[in-house]
Amino acid sequence: EVQLVQSGAEVKKPGESLRISCKGSGYSFTSYWISWVRQMPGKGLEWMGRIDPSDSYTNYSPSFQGHVTISADKSISTAYLQWSSLKASDTAMYYCARHGNEGGDFDSWGQGTLVTVSS
Amino acid sequence: SYVLTQPPSVSVAPGKTARITCGGKNIGSKSVHWYQQKAGQAPVLVIYYDSDRPSGIPERVSGSNSGNTATLTISRVEAGDEADYYCQVWDTSSVVFGGGTKLTVL
């Protein structure tokens, strides 16, 4: 069974750093890309960027370029989403999702990680 | 940047047919994927490549795509279909989601 298991909820203060994770199992981790998707409270889905775990090539949405970093460690089948300095506006649910190469659908999603940034 | 437009809400009585549209410039030339998101849950793929159904998705869920509009059709709507639905395409190496449509079963 294909599974993407994300790390648990986080509560952080503005200015703090954070890294959340997404561990894939039940498939060849390097055969699929991983994207990260943000969902702010009561709002829709926003694509942040993606990584090809086989070579760690990344591509970011212009809206998120420079604000987050996506990385992966293929030796442990895990992708990461990282912030160096959180803002209150980063409060949201974050999902990872698996997909084939460009054009493909997101056929498996993580359960989501809720990030709350508050002073 | 490419924009996908969905109606914010669609309401339908049980047993009837719900149609959720996704508008975009020449969207018929792109592949459209659809996701269902129930309250408090992660999204689930319900239609891929315009009209294909993943295993486990009932035949009463279908999709089409032509011209400037893609459509998700749910026949014989049930209470369990109540959810938010999102269309998605790729454009210039980026992923674009529609704003989402809340399907309410009356």
JSON list of C-alpha atoms in Angstrom, two decimals:
[
{"chain": "A", "resi": 1, "resn": "GLU", "atom": "CA", "xyz": [0.00, 0.00, 0.00]},
{"chain": "A", "resi": 2, "resn": "VAL", "atom": "CA", "xyz": [1.31, 3.41, -1.00]},
{"chain": "A", "resi": 3, "resn": "GLN", "atom": "CA", "xyz": [1.56, 5.72, 1.99]},
{"chain": "A", "resi": 4, "resn": "LEU", "atom": "CA", "xyz": [2.84, 9.21, 2.65]},
{"chain": "A", "resi": 5, "resn": "VAL", "atom": "CA", "xyz": [3.16, 9.85, 6.36]},
{"chain": "A", "resi": 6, "resn": "GLN", "atom": "CA", "xyz": [3.80, 13.40, 7.49]},
{"chain": "A", "resi": 7, "resn": "SER", "atom": "CA", "xyz": [5.27, 14.69, 10.72]},
{"chain": "A", "resi": 8, "resn": "GLY", "atom": "CA", "xyz": [3.05, 15.99, 13.48]},
{"chain": "A", "resi": 9, "resn": "ALA", "atom": "CA", "xyz": [1.50, 19.37, 14.15]},
{"chain": "A", "resi": 10, "resn": "GLU", "atom": "CA", "xyz": [3.81, 22.24, 15.06]},
{"chain": "A", "resi": 11, "resn": "VAL", "atom": "CA", "xyz": [3.33, 25.42, 17.06]},
{"chain": "A", "resi": 12, "resn": "LYS", "atom": "CA", "xyz": [6.01, 28.02, 16.48]},
{"chain": "A", "resi": 13, "resn": "LYS", "atom": "CA", "xyz": [6.73, 31.68, 17.12]},
{"chain": "A", "resi": 14, "resn": "PRO", "atom": "CA", "xyz": [7.34, 34.25, 14.36]},
{"chain": "A", "resi": 15, "resn": "GLY", "atom": "CA", "xyz": [10.95, 34.24, 13.28]},
{"chain": "A", "resi": 16, "resn": "GLU", "atom": "CA", "xyz": [11.59, 30.63, 14.24]},
{"chain": "A", "resi": 17, "resn": "SER", "atom": "CA", "xyz": [12.73, 28.01, 11.78]},
{"chain": "A", "resi": 18, "resn": "LEU", "atom": "CA", "xyz": [10.92, 24.78, 10.99]},
{"chain": "A", "resi": 19, "resn": "ARG", "atom": "CA", "xyz": [11.27, 21.63, 8.92]},
{"chain": "A", "resi": 20, "resn": "ILE", "atom": "CA", "xyz": [8.38, 19.23, 8.37]},
{"chain": "A", "resi": 21, "resn": "SER", "atom": "CA", "xyz": [8.67, 15.84, 6.75]},
{"chain": "A", "resi": 22, "resn": "CYS", "atom": "CA", "xyz": [6.86, 13.41, 4.47]},
{"chain": "A", "resi": 23, "resn": "LYS", "atom": "CA", "xyz": [7.94, 9.75, 4.45]},
{"chain": "A", "resi": 24, "resn": "GLY", "atom": "CA", "xyz": [6.94, 7.56, 1.53]},
{"chain": "A", "resi": 25, "resn": "SER", "atom": "CA", "xyz": [6.44, 3.81, 1.71]},
{"chain": "A", "resi": 26, "resn": "GLY", "atom": "CA", "xyz": [4.97, 1.03, -0.39]},
{"chain": "A", "resi": 27, "resn": "TYR", "atom": "CA", "xyz": [6.57, 2.24, -3.64]},
{"chain": "A", "resi": 28, "resn": "SER", "atom": "CA", "xyz": [9.88, 3.22, -5.18]},
{"chain": "A", "resi": 29, "resn": "PHE", "atom": "CA", "xyz": [10.43, 6.66, -3.67]},
{"chain": "A", "resi": 30, "resn": "THR", "atom": "CA", "xyz": [12.70, 7.83, -6.47]},
{"chain": "A", "resi": 31, "resn": "SER", "atom": "CA", "xyz": [10.20, 6.93, -9.21]},
{"chain": "A", "resi": 32, "resn": "TYR", "atom": "CA", "xyz": [7.73, 9.68, -8.32]},
{"chain": "A", "resi": 33, "resn": "TRP", "atom": "CA", "xyz": [7.97, 13.39, -7.64]},
{"chain": "A", "resi": 34, "resn": "ILE", "atom": "CA", "xyz": [6.74, 14.90, -4.37]},
{"chain": "A", "resi": 35, "resn": "SER", "atom": "CA", "xyz": [4.89, 18.20, -4.27]},
{"chain": "A", "resi": 36, "resn": "TRP", "atom": "CA", "xyz": [3.95, 20.33, -1.29]},
{"chain": "A", "resi": 37, "resn": "VAL", "atom": "CA", "xyz": [0.54, 22.00, -1.14]},
{"chain": "A", "resi": 38, "resn": "ARG", "atom": "CA", "xyz": [-0.61, 24.70, 1.28]},
{"chain": "A", "resi": 39, "resn": "GLN", "atom": "CA", "xyz": [-4.14, 25.12, 2.53]},
{"chain": "A", "resi": 40, "resn": "MET", "atom": "CA", "xyz": [-4.74, 28.17, 4.68]},
{"chain": "A", "resi": 41, "resn": "PRO", "atom": "CA", "xyz": [-7.67, 28.05, 7.12]},
{"chain": "A", "resi": 42, "resn": "GLY", "atom": "CA", "xyz": [-10.94, 27.93, 5.21]},
{"chain": "A", "resi": 43, "resn": "LYS", "atom": "CA", "xyz": [-9.21, 28.39, 1.87]},
{"chain": "A", "resi": 44, "resn": "GLY", "atom": "CA", "xyz": [-8.31, 26.36, -1.22]},
{"chain": "A", "resi": 45, "resn": "LEU", "atom": "CA", "xyz": [-5.29, 24.38, -2.31]},
{"chain": "A", "resi": 46, "resn": "GLU", "atom": "CA", "xyz": [-2.10, 26.18, -3.36]},
{"chain": "A", "resi": 47, "resn": "TRP", "atom": "CA", "xyz": [0.83, 24.43, -4.99]},
{"chain": "A", "resi": 48, "resn": "MET", "atom": "CA", "xyz": [4.16, 25.41, -3.42]},
{"chain": "A", "resi": 49, "resn": "GLY", "atom": "CA", "xyz": [6.68, 23.39, -5.39]},
{"chain": "A", "resi": 50, "resn": "ARG", "atom": "CA", "xyz": [7.98, 19.95, -6.13]},
{"chain": "A", "resi": 51, "resn": "ILE", "atom": "CA", "xyz": [11.06, 17.79, -5.93]},
{"chain": "A", "resi": 52, "resn": "ASP", "atom": "CA", "xyz": [12.31, 14.84, -7.92]},
{"chain": "A", "resi": 53, "resn": "PRO", "atom": "CA", "xyz": [13.79, 12.62, -5.19]},
{"chain": "A", "resi": 54, "resn": "SER", "atom": "CA", "xyz": [16.01, 10.80, -7.67]},
{"chain": "A", "resi": 55, "resn": "ASP", "atom": "CA", "xyz": [18.20, 13.87, -8.21]},
{"chain": "A", "resi": 56, "resn": "SER", "atom": "CA", "xyz": [16.73, 16.46, -5.79]},
{"chain": "A", "resi": 57, "resn": "TYR", "atom": "CA", "xyz": [15.83, 18.80, -8.66]},
{"chain": "A", "resi": 58, "resn": "THR", "atom": "CA", "xyz": [13.27, 21.30, -7.43]},
{"chain": "A", "resi": 59, "resn": "ASN", "atom": "CA", "xyz": [10.78, 23.66, -9.02]},
{"chain": "A", "resi": 60, "resn": "TYR", "atom": "CA", "xyz": [8.90, 26.28, -7.02]},
{"chain": "A", "resi": 61, "resn": "SER", "atom": "CA", "xyz": [5.74, 28.29, -7.54]},
{"chain": "A", "resi": 62, "resn": "PRO", "atom": "CA", "xyz": [6.71, 31.95, -7.98]},
{"chain": "A", "resi": 63, "resn": "SER", "atom": "CA", "xyz": [4.49, 32.68, -4.98]},
{"chain": "A", "resi": 64, "resn": "PHE", "atom": "CA", "xyz": [6.70, 30.58, -2.70]},
{"chain": "A", "resi": 65, "resn": "GLN", "atom": "CA", "xyz": [10.13, 30.87, -4.33]},
{"chain": "A", "resi": 66, "resn": "GLY", "atom": "CA", "xyz": [12.59, 32.16, -1.78]},
{"chain": "A", "resi": 67, "resn": "HIS", "atom": "CA", "xyz": [10.23, 31.69, 1.15]},
{"chain": "A", "resi": 68, "resn": "VAL", "atom": "CA", "xyz": [10.54, 27.91, 1.59]},
{"chain": "A", "resi": 69, "resn": "THR", "atom": "CA", "xyz": [13.00, 25.18, 0.74]},
{"chain": "A", "resi": 70, "resn": "ILE", "atom": "CA", "xyz": [12.05, 21.71, -0.48]},
{"chain": "A", "resi": 71, "resn": "SER", "atom": "CA", "xyz": [14.53, 18.89, -0.10]},
{"chain": "A", "resi": 72, "resn": "ALA", "atom": "CA", "xyz": [14.63, 15.11, 0.03]},
{"chain": "A", "resi": 73, "resn": "ASP", "atom": "CA", "xyz": [16.74, 12.28, 1.42]},
{"chain": "A", "resi": 74, "resn": "LYS", "atom": "CA", "xyz": [16.19, 9.31, -0.84]},
{"chain": "A", "resi": 75, "resn": "SER", "atom": "CA", "xyz": [18.11, 7.01, 1.52]},
{"chain": "A", "resi": 76, "resn": "ILE", "atom": "CA", "xyz": [15.22, 7.26, 3.97]},
{"chain": "A", "resi": 77, "resn": "SER", "atom": "CA", "xyz": [12.44, 7.96, 1.44]},
{"chain": "A", "resi": 78, "resn": "THR", "atom": "CA", "xyz": [11.63, 11.31, 3.01]},
{"chain": "A", "resi": 79, "resn": "ALA", "atom": "CA", "xyz": [10.87, 14.73, 1.60]},
{"chain": "A", "resi": 80, "resn": "TYR", "atom": "CA", "xyz": [11.05, 17.95, 3.58]},
{"chain": "A", "resi": 81, "resn": "LEU", "atom": "CA", "xyz": [9.56, 21.43, 3.58]},
{"chain": "A", "resi": 82, "resn": "GLN", "atom": "CA", "xyz": [11.58, 24.03, 5.45]},
{"chain": "A", "resi": 83, "resn": "TRP", "atom": "CA", "xyz": [11.25, 27.64, 6.61]},
{"chain": "A", "resi": 84, "resn": "SER", "atom": "CA", "xyz": [14.13, 29.73, 7.95]},
{"chain": "A", "resi": 85, "resn": "SER", "atom": "CA", "xyz": [11.96, 32.44, 9.48]},
{"chain": "A", "resi": 86, "resn": "LEU", "atom": "CA", "xyz": [8.28, 31.79, 10.00]},
{"chain": "A", "resi": 87, "resn": "LYS", "atom": "CA", "xyz": [5.57, 34.42, 9.80]},
{"chain": "A", "resi": 88, "resn": "ALA", "atom": "CA", "xyz": [2.05, 34.39, 11.21]},
{"chain": "A", "resi": 89, "resn": "SER", "atom": "CA", "xyz": [0.81, 34.16, 7.63]},
{"chain": "A", "resi": 90, "resn": "ASP", "atom": "CA", "xyz": [2.48, 30.73, 7.32]},
{"chain": "A", "resi": 91, "resn": "THR", "atom": "CA", "xyz": [-0.22, 29.31, 9.59]},
{"chain": "A", "resi": 92, "resn": "ALA", "atom": "CA", "xyz": [-1.83, 26.60, 7.47]},
{"chain": "A", "resi": 93, "resn": "MET", "atom": "CA", "xyz": [-2.21, 22.92, 6.78]},
{"chain": "A", "resi": 94, "resn": "TYR", "atom": "CA", "xyz": [0.55, 21.56, 4.58]},
{"chain": "A", "resi": 95, "resn": "TYR", "atom": "CA", "xyz": [0.15, 18.44, 2.46]},
{"chain": "A", "resi": 96, "resn": "CYS", "atom": "CA", "xyz": [2.67, 16.43, 0.54]},
{"chain": "A", "resi": 97, "resn": "ALA", "atom": "CA", "xyz": [1.49, 14.52, -2.50]},
{"chain": "A", "resi": 98, "resn": "ARG", "atom": "CA", "xyz": [3.00, 12.01, -4.90]},
{"chain": "A", "resi": 99, "resn": "HIS", "atom": "CA", "xyz": [2.83, 12.36, -8.65]},
{"chain": "A", "resi": 100, "resn": "GLY", "atom": "CA", "xyz": [4.49, 11.16, -11.79]},
{"chain": "A", "resi": 101, "resn": "ASN", "atom": "CA", "xyz": [6.45, 13.52, -13.94]},
{"chain": "A", "resi": 102, "resn": "GLU", "atom": "CA", "xyz": [5.12, 16.81, -15.25]},
{"chain": "A", "resi": 103, "resn": "GLY", "atom": "CA", "xyz": [1.48, 16.61, -16.21]},
{"chain": "A", "resi": 104, "resn": "GLY", "atom": "CA", "xyz": [0.64, 13.85, -13.81]},
{"chain": "A", "resi": 105, "resn": "ASP", "atom": "CA", "xyz": [-2.07, 13.65, -11.19]},
{"chain": "A", "resi": 106, "resn": "PHE", "atom": "CA", "xyz": [-1.51, 13.62, -7.43]},
{"chain": "A", "resi": 107, "resn": "ASP", "atom": "CA", "xyz": [-2.53, 10.04, -6.74]},
{"chain": "A", "resi": 108, "resn": "SER", "atom": "CA", "xyz": [-1.53, 9.80, -3.10]},
{"chain": "A", "resi": 109, "resn": "TRP", "atom": "CA", "xyz": [-1.52, 12.45, -0.38]},
{"chain": "A", "resi": 110, "resn": "GLY", "atom": "CA", "xyz": [-0.11, 12.70, 3.10]},
{"chain": "A", "resi": 111, "resn": "GLN", "atom": "CA", "xyz": [-2.45, 13.26, 6.01]},
{"chain": "A", "resi": 112, "resn": "GLY", "atom": "CA", "xyz": [-1.34, 16.88, 6.39]},
{"chain": "A", "resi": 113, "resn": "THR", "atom": "CA", "xyz": [0.76, 18.79, 8.91]},
{"chain": "A", "resi": 114, "resn": "LEU", "atom": "CA", "xyz": [-0.82, 21.72, 10.70]},
{"chain": "A", "resi": 115, "resn": "VAL", "atom": "CA", "xyz": [1.60, 24.56, 11.29]},
{"chain": "A", "resi": 116, "resn": "THR", "atom": "CA", "xyz": [0.54, 27.31, 13.67]},
{"chain": "A", "resi": 117, "resn": "VAL", "atom": "CA", "xyz": [2.68, 30.43, 13.97]},
{"chain": "A", "resi": 118, "resn": "SER", "atom": "CA", "xyz": [1.73, 32.69, 16.82]},
{"chain": "A", "resi": 119, "resn": "SER", "atom": "CA", "xyz": [3.46, 34.93, 19.31]},
{"chain": "B", "resi": 1, "resn": "SER", "atom": "CA", "xyz": [-0.18, 32.93, -15.01]},
{"chain": "B", "resi": 2, "resn": "TYR", "atom": "CA", "xyz": [-2.84, 30.41, -15.87]},
{"chain": "B", "resi": 3, "resn": "VAL", "atom": "CA", "xyz": [-6.15, 30.75, -14.02]},
{"chain": "B", "resi": 4, "resn": "LEU", "atom": "CA", "xyz": [-8.76, 28.07, -13.33]},
{"chain": "B", "resi": 5, "resn": "THR", "atom": "CA", "xyz": [-12.24, 29.31, -12.40]},
{"chain": "B", "resi": 6, "resn": "GLN", "atom": "CA", "xyz": [-14.72, 27.19, -10.45]},
{"chain": "B", "resi": 7, "resn": "PRO", "atom": "CA", "xyz": [-18.12, 28.18, -9.03]},
{"chain": "B", "resi": 8, "resn": "PRO", "atom": "CA", "xyz": [-17.82, 28.59, -5.25]},
{"chain": "B", "resi": 9, "resn": "SER", "atom": "CA", "xyz": [-20.79, 26.38, -4.59]},
{"chain": "B", "resi": 10, "resn": "VAL", "atom": "CA", "xyz": [-23.15, 23.87, -6.19]},
{"chain": "B", "resi": 11, "resn": "SER", "atom": "CA", "xyz": [-26.25, 22.47, -4.51]},
{"chain": "B", "resi": 12, "resn": "VAL", "atom": "CA", "xyz": [-28.11, 19.36, -5.58]},
{"chain": "B", "resi": 13, "resn": "ALA", "atom": "CA", "xyz": [-30.82, 17.11, -4.19]},
{"chain": "B", "resi": 14, "resn": "PRO", "atom": "CA", "xyz": [-30.03, 13.47, -3.45]},
{"chain": "B", "resi": 15, "resn": "GLY", "atom": "CA", "xyz": [-30.42, 11.25, -6.50]},
{"chain": "B", "resi": 16, "resn": "LYS", "atom": "CA", "xyz": [-29.92, 14.13, -8.92]},
{"chain": "B", "resi": 17, "resn": "THR", "atom": "CA", "xyz": [-26.90, 15.02, -11.04]},
{"chain": "B", "resi": 18, "resn": "ALA", "atom": "CA", "xyz": [-24.25, 17.54, -9.98]},
{"chain": "B", "resi": 19, "resn": "ARG", "atom": "CA", "xyz": [-22.03, 19.25, -12.53]},
{"chain": "B", "resi": 20, "resn": "ILE", "atom": "CA", "xyz": [-18.99, 21.18, -11.37]},
{"chain": "B", "resi": 21, "resn": "THR", "atom": "CA", "xyz": [-17.22, 23.28, -13.98]},
{"chain": "B", "resi": 22, "resn": "CYS", "atom": "CA", "xyz": [-13.63, 24.37, -14.26]},
{"chain": "B", "resi": 23, "resn": "GLY", "atom": "CA", "xyz": [-12.95, 27.16, -16.71]},
{"chain": "B", "resi": 24, "resn": "GLY", "atom": "CA", "xyz": [-9.62, 28.06, -18.23]},
{"chain": "B", "resi": 25, "resn": "LYS", "atom": "CA", "xyz": [-8.27, 29.44, -21.48]},
{"chain": "B", "resi": 26, "resn": "ASN", "atom": "CA", "xyz": [-8.16, 26.56, -23.95]},
{"chain": "B", "resi": 27, "resn": "ILE", "atom": "CA", "xyz": [-8.28, 24.08, -21.07]},
{"chain": "B", "resi": 28, "resn": "GLY", "atom": "CA", "xyz": [-9.30, 21.42, -23.57]},
{"chain": "B", "resi": 29, "resn": "SER", "atom": "CA", "xyz": [-5.66, 21.29, -24.68]},
{"chain": "B", "resi": 30, "resn": "LYS", "atom": "CA", "xyz": [-4.54, 20.38, -21.15]},
{"chain": "B", "resi": 31, "resn": "SER", "atom": "CA", "xyz": [-5.02, 17.34, -18.94]},
{"chain": "B", "resi": 32, "resn": "VAL", "atom": "CA", "xyz": [-7.35, 18.02, -16.02]},
{"chain": "B", "resi": 33, "resn": "HIS", "atom": "CA", "xyz": [-7.33, 16.18, -12.71]},
{"chain": "B", "resi": 34, "resn": "TRP", "atom": "CA", "xyz": [-10.05, 16.42, -10.04]},
{"chain": "B", "resi": 35, "resn": "TYR", "atom": "CA", "xyz": [-9.84, 16.00, -6.25]},
{"chain": "B", "resi": 36, "resn": "GLN", "atom": "CA", "xyz": [-12.46, 15.57, -3.57]},
{"chain": "B", "resi": 37, "resn": "GLN", "atom": "CA", "xyz": [-11.76, 16.94, -0.10]},
{"chain": "B", "resi": 38, "resn": "LYS", "atom": "CA", "xyz": [-14.13, 16.13, 2.71]},
{"chain": "B", "resi": 39, "resn": "ALA", "atom": "CA", "xyz": [-14.14, 18.23, 5.85]},
{"chain": "B", "resi": 40, "resn": "GLY", "atom": "CA", "xyz": [-11.03, 17.67, 7.94]},
{"chain": "B", "resi": 41, "resn": "GLN", "atom": "CA", "xyz": [-9.47, 15.24, 5.48]},
{"chain": "B", "resi": 42, "resn": "ALA", "atom": "CA", "xyz": [-6.74, 15.27, 2.87]},
{"chain": "B", "resi": 43, "resn": "PRO", "atom": "CA", "xyz": [-7.73, 15.56, -0.80]},
{"chain": "B", "resi": 44, "resn": "VAL", "atom": "CA", "xyz": [-8.44, 12.40, -2.77]},
{"chain": "B", "resi": 45, "resn": "LEU", "atom": "CA", "xyz": [-8.02, 11.96, -6.52]},
{"chain": "B", "resi": 46, "resn": "VAL", "atom": "CA", "xyz": [-11.39, 11.21, -8.17]},
{"chain": "B", "resi": 47, "resn": "ILE", "atom": "CA", "xyz": [-10.68, 11.85, -11.88]},
{"chain": "B", "resi": 48, "resn": "TYR", "atom": "CA", "xyz": [-7.37, 11.93, -13.72]},
{"chain": "B", "resi": 49, "resn": "TYR", "atom": "CA", "xyz": [-6.46, 12.83, -17.28]},
{"chain": "B", "resi": 50, "resn": "ASP", "atom": "CA", "xyz": [-9.86, 14.42, -17.91]},
{"chain": "B", "resi": 51, "resn": "SER", "atom": "CA", "xyz": [-12.03, 11.34, -17.56]},
{"chain": "B", "resi": 52, "resn": "ASP", "atom": "CA", "xyz": [-10.24, 8.36, -16.01]},
{"chain": "B", "resi": 53, "resn": "ARG", "atom": "CA", "xyz": [-11.34, 7.02, -12.64]},
{"chain": "B", "resi": 54, "resn": "PRO", "atom": "CA", "xyz": [-8.93, 5.64, -10.05]},
{"chain": "B", "resi": 55, "resn": "SER", "atom": "CA", "xyz": [-9.82, 2.28, -8.60]},
{"chain": "B", "resi": 56, "resn": "GLY", "atom": "CA", "xyz": [-12.43, 2.63, -5.90]},
{"chain": "B", "resi": 57, "resn": "ILE", "atom": "CA", "xyz": [-14.14, 5.67, -7.43]},
{"chain": "B", "resi": 58, "resn": "PRO", "atom": "CA", "xyz": [-17.70, 4.78, -8.51]},
{"chain": "B", "resi": 59, "resn": "GLU", "atom": "CA", "xyz": [-18.79, 4.88, -12.15]},
{"chain": "B", "resi": 60, "resn": "ARG", "atom": "CA", "xyz": [-21.33, 7.60, -11.36]},
{"chain": "B", "resi": 61, "resn": "VAL", "atom": "CA", "xyz": [-18.36, 10.00, -11.13]},
{"chain": "B", "resi": 62, "resn": "SER", "atom": "CA", "xyz": [-17.18, 11.15, -14.55]},
{"chain": "B", "resi": 63, "resn": "GLY", "atom": "CA", "xyz": [-15.23, 13.91, -16.21]},
{"chain": "B", "resi": 64, "resn": "SER", "atom": "CA", "xyz": [-15.03, 15.68, -19.55]},
{"chain": "B", "resi": 65, "resn": "ASN", "atom": "CA", "xyz": [-12.90, 18.43, -21.02]},
{"chain": "B", "resi": 66, "resn": "SER", "atom": "CA", "xyz": [-13.34, 20.51, -24.13]},
{"chain": "B", "resi": 67, "resn": "GLY", "atom": "CA", "xyz": [-12.79, 24.05, -25.31]},
{"chain": "B", "resi": 68, "resn": "ASN", "atom": "CA", "xyz": [-12.56, 26.38, -22.32]},
{"chain": "B", "resi": 69, "resn": "THR", "atom": "CA", "xyz": [-14.38, 24.20, -19.79]},
{"chain": "B", "resi": 70, "resn": "ALA", "atom": "CA", "xyz": [-13.75, 20.95, -17.96]},
{"chain": "B", "resi": 71, "resn": "THR", "atom": "CA", "xyz": [-16.63, 19.36, -16.08]},
{"chain": "B", "resi": 72, "resn": "LEU", "atom": "CA", "xyz": [-16.88, 16.93, -13.20]},
{"chain": "B", "resi": 73, "resn": "THR", "atom": "CA", "xyz": [-20.22, 15.14, -13.20]},
{"chain": "B", "resi": 74, "resn": "ILE", "atom": "CA", "xyz": [-21.59, 13.20, -10.26]},
{"chain": "B", "resi": 75, "resn": "SER", "atom": "CA", "xyz": [-24.73, 11.22, -11.02]},
{"chain": "B", "resi": 76, "resn": "ARG", "atom": "CA", "xyz": [-27.20, 9.92, -8.45]},
{"chain": "B", "resi": 77, "resn": "VAL", "atom": "CA", "xyz": [-25.71, 12.17, -5.81]},
{"chain": "B", "resi": 78, "resn": "GLU", "atom": "CA", "xyz": [-25.51, 10.80, -2.28]},
{"chain": "B", "resi": 79, "resn": "ALA", "atom": "CA", "xyz": [-25.05, 12.53, 1.05]},
{"chain": "B", "resi": 80, "resn": "GLY", "atom": "CA", "xyz": [-21.52, 11.16, 1.16]},
{"chain": "B", "resi": 81, "resn": "ASP", "atom": "CA", "xyz": [-20.59, 13.19, -1.92]},
{"chain": "B", "resi": 82, "resn": "GLU", "atom": "CA", "xyz": [-20.81, 16.43, 0.04]},
{"chain": "B", "resi": 83, "resn": "ALA", "atom": "CA", "xyz": [-17.30, 17.88, -0.10]},
{"chain": "B", "resi": 84, "resn": "ASP", "atom": "CA", "xyz": [-15.07, 20.47, -1.73]},
{"chain": "B", "resi": 85, "resn": "TYR", "atom": "CA", "xyz": [-13.92, 19.64, -5.25]},
{"chain": "B", "resi": 86, "resn": "TYR", "atom": "CA", "xyz": [-10.81, 21.03, -6.95]},
{"chain": "B", "resi": 87, "resn": "CYS", "atom": "CA", "xyz": [-9.66, 20.87, -10.55]},
{"chain": "B", "resi": 88, "resn": "GLN", "atom": "CA", "xyz": [-5.94, 20.91, -11.35]},
{"chain": "B", "resi": 89, "resn": "VAL", "atom": "CA", "xyz": [-3.73, 21.30, -14.41]},
{"chain": "B", "resi": 90, "resn": "TRP", "atom": "CA", "xyz": [-0.06, 21.80, -15.19]},
{"chain": "B", "resi": 91, "resn": "ASP", "atom": "CA", "xyz": [1.03, 25.00, -16.92]},
{"chain": "B", "resi": 92, "resn": "THR", "atom": "CA", "xyz": [4.61, 25.91, -17.80]},
{"chain": "B", "resi": 93, "resn": "SER", "atom": "CA", "xyz": [6.05, 23.40, -15.33]},
{"chain": "B", "resi": 94, "resn": "SER", "atom": "CA", "xyz": [3.84, 24.63, -12.50]},
{"chain": "B", "resi": 95, "resn": "VAL", "atom": "CA", "xyz": [0.74, 23.17, -10.93]},
{"chain": "B", "resi": 96, "resn": "VAL", "atom": "CA", "xyz": [-2.46, 25.22, -10.91]},
{"chain": "B", "resi": 97, "resn": "PHE", "atom": "CA", "xyz": [-5.50, 24.46, -8.78]},
{"chain": "B", "resi": 98, "resn": "GLY", "atom": "CA", "xyz": [-8.95, 25.89, -9.24]},
{"chain": "B", "resi": 99, "resn": "GLY", "atom": "CA", "xyz": [-10.41, 27.80, -6.33]},
{"chain": "B", "resi": 100, "resn": "GLY", "atom": "CA", "xyz": [-12.61, 24.89, -5.33]},
{"chain": "B", "resi": 101, "resn": "THR", "atom": "CA", "xyz": [-16.33, 24.20, -5.36]},
{"chain": "B", "resi": 102, "resn": "LYS", "atom": "CA", "xyz": [-18.34, 23.26, -2.29]},
{"chain": "B", "resi": 103, "resn": "LEU", "atom": "CA", "xyz": [-20.91, 20.62, -3.20]},
{"chain": "B", "resi": 104, "resn": "THR", "atom": "CA", "xyz": [-23.90, 20.69, -0.88]},
{"chain": "B", "resi": 105, "resn": "VAL", "atom": "CA", "xyz": [-26.39, 17.83, -0.90]},
{"chain": "B", "resi": 106, "resn": "LEU", "atom": "CA", "xyz": [-29.78, 19.27, 0.01]}
]
